[in-house]
PDB file of C-alpha atoms in Angstrom:
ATOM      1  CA  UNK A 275      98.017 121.759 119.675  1.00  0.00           C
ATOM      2  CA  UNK A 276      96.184 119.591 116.862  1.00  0.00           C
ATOM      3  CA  UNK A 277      94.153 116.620 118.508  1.00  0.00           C
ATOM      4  CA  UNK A 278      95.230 113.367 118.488  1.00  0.00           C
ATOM      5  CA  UNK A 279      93.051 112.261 116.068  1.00  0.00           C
ATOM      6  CA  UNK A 280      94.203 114.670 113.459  1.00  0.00           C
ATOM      7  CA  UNK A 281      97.320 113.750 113.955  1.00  0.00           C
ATOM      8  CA  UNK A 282      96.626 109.865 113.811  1.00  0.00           C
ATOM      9  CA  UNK A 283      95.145 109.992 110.859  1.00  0.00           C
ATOM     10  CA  UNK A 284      97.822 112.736 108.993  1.00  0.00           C
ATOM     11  CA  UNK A 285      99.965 109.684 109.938  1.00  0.00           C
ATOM     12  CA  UNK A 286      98.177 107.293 108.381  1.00  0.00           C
ATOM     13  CA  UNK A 287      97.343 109.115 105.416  1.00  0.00           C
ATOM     14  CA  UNK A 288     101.537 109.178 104.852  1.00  0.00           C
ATOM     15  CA  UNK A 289     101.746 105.367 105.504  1.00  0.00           C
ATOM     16  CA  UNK A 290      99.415 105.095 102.488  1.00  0.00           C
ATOM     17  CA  UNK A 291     101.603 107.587 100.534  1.00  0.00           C
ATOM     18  CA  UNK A 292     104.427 105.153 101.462  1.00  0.00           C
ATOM     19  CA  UNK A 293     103.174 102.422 100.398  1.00  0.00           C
ATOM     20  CA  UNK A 294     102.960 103.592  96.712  1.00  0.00           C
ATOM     21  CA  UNK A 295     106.720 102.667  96.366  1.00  0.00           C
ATOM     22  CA  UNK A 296     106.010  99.542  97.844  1.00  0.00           C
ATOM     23  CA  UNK A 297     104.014  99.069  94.861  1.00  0.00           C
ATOM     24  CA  UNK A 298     106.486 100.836  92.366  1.00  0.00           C
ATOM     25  CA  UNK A 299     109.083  98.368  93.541  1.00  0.00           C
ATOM     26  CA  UNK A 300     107.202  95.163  93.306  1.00  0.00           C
ATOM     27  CA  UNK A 301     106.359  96.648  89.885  1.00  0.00           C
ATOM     28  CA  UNK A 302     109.971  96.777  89.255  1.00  0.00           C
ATOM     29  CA  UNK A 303     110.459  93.067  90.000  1.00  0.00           C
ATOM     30  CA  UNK A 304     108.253  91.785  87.424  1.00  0.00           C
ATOM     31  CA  UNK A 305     111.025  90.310  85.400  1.00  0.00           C
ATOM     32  CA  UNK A 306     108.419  90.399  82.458  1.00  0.00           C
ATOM     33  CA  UNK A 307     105.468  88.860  83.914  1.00  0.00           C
ATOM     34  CA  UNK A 308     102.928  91.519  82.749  1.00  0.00           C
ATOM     35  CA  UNK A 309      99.911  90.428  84.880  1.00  0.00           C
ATOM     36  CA  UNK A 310     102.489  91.097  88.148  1.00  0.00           C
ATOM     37  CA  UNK A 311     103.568  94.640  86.361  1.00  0.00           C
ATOM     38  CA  UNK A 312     100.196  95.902  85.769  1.00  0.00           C
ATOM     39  CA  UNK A 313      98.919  94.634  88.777  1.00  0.00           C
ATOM     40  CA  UNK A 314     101.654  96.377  91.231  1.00  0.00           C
ATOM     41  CA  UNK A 315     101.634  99.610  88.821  1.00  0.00           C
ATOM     42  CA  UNK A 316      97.728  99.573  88.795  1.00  0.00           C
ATOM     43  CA  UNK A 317      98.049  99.235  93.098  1.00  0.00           C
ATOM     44  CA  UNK A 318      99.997 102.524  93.014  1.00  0.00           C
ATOM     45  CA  UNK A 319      97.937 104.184  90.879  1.00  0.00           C
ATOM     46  CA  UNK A 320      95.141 103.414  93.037  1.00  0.00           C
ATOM     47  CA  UNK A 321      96.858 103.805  95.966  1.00  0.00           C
ATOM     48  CA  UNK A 322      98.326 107.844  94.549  1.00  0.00           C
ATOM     49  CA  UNK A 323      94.621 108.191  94.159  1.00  0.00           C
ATOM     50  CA  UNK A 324      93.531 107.676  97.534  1.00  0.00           C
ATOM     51  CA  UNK A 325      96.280 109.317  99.157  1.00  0.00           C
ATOM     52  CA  UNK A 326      95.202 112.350  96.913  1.00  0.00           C
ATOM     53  CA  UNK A 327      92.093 112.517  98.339  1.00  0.00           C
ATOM     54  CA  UNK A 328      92.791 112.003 101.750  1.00  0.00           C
ATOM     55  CA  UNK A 329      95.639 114.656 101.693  1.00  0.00           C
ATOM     56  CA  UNK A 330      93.158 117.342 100.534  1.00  0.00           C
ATOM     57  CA  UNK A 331      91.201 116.768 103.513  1.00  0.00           C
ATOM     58  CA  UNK A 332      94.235 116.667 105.902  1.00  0.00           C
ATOM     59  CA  UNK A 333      94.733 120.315 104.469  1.00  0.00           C
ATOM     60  CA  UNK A 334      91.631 121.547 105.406  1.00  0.00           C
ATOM     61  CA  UNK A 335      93.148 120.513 109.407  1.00  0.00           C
ATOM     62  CA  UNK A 336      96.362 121.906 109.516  1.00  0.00           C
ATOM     63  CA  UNK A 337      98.406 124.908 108.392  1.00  0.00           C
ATOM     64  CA  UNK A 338     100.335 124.266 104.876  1.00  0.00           C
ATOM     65  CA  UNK A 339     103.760 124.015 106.644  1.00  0.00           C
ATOM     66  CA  UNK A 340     102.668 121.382 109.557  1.00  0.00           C
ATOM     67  CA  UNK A 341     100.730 118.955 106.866  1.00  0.00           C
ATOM     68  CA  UNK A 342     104.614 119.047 104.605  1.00  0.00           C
ATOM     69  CA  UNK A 343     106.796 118.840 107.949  1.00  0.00           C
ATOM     70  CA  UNK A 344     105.147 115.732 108.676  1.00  0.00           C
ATOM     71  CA  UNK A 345     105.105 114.476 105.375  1.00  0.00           C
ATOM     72  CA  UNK A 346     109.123 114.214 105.857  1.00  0.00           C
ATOM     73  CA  UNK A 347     107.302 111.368 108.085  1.00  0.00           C
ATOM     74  CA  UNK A 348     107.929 109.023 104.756  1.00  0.00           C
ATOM     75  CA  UNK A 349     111.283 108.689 105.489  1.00  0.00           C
ATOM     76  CA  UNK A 350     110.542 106.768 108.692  1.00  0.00           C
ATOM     77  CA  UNK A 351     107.689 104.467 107.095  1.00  0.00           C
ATOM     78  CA  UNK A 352     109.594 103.896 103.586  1.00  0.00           C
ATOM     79  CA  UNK A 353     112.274 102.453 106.223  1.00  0.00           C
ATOM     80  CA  UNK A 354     109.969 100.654 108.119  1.00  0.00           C
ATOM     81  CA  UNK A 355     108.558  99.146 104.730  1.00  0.00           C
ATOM     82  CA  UNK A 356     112.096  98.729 103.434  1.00  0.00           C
ATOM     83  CA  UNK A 357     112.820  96.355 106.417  1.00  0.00           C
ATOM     84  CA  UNK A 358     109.356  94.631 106.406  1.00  0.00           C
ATOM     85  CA  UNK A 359     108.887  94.082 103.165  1.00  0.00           C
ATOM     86  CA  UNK A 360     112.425  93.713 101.551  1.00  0.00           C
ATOM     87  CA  UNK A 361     114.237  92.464 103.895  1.00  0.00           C
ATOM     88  CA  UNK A 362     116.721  95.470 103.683  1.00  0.00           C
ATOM     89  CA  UNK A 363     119.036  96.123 106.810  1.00  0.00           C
ATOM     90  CA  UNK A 364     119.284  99.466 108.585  1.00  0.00           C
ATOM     91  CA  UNK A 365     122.521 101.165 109.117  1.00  0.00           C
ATOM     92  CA  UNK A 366     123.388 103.583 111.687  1.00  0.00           C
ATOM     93  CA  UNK A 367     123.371 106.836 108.769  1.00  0.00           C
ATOM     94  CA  UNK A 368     120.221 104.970 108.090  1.00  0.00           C
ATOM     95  CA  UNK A 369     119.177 105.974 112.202  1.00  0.00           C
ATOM     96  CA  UNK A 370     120.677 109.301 112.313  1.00  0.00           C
ATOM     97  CA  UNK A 371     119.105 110.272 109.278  1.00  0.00           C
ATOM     98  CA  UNK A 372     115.446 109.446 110.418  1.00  0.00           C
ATOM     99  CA  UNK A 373     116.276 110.804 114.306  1.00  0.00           C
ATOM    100  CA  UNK A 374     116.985 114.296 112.308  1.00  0.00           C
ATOM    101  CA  UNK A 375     113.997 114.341 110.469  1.00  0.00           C
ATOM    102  CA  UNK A 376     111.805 112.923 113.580  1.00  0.00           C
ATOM    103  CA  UNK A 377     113.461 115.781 115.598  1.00  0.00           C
ATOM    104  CA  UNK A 378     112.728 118.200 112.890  1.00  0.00           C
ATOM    105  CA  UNK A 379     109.129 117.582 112.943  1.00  0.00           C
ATOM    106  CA  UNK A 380     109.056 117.513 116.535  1.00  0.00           C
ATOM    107  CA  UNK A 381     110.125 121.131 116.402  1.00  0.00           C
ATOM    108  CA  UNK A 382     107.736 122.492 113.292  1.00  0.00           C
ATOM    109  CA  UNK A 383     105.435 120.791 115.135  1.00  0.00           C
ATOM    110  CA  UNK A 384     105.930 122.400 118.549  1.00  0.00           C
ATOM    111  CA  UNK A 385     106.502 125.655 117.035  1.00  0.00           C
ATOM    112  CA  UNK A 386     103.341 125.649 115.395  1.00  0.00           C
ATOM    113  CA  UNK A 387     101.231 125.059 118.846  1.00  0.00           C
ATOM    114  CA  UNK A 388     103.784 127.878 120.244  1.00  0.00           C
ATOM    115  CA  UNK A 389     102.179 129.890 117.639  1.00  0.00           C
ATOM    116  CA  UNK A 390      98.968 129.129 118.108  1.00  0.00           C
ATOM    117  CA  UNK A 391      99.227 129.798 122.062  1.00  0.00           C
ATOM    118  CA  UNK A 392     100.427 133.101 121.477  1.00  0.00           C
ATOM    119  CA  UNK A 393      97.917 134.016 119.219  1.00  0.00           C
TER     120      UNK A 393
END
């Protein structure tokens, strides 16, 4: 099973993938204040760029198909941001949804140390 560690910080990397469209929506509220606009669209930018780099090295630590199961992992931060930052409310297809992909992950996740048992 991957360490702790790895799997901390695969976490983390995603929460700085999610907060790209964080950025990309602040962007979005601009209303034509251009310093705001470039400023928000500049954060993602930098933001994609870090995530970039960071993501190649998670890659080197886990197999292809573990590092993108957990990446479906966005859907529970971009809620978690959605509440946080925006004030948004979540519904109970709002739950469901995220418990499926959680639960999904769970299983790649558990298959893949199966795997690697066996082996």
């Amino acid at each position: 099973m991957q360490s702790l560690k790895n799997i901390i910080l695969l976490q983390t990397v995603i929460v700085i993938y999610t907060l790209s469209s964080v950025m990309s929506k602040e962007a979005s509220k601009s209303q034509g204040n251009l310093i705001r606009f470039l400023f928000f669209f500049g954060m993602e930018f930098v933001i994609l760029a870090v995530y970039a780099i960071l993501w190649q090295q998670i890659i080197k630590r886990f197999e292809l198909s573990v590092a993108y199961a957990n990446r479906s992992m966005a859907v529970v931060w971009s809620m978690v941001w959605a509440v946080v930052f925006f004030h948004d409310t979540i519904t109970l297809q709002n739950i469901t949804g995220v418990l499926l992909v959680v639960g999904g992950t769970f299983i790649v996740n558990s298959e893949s140390a199966k795997e690697k048992i066996n082996d």
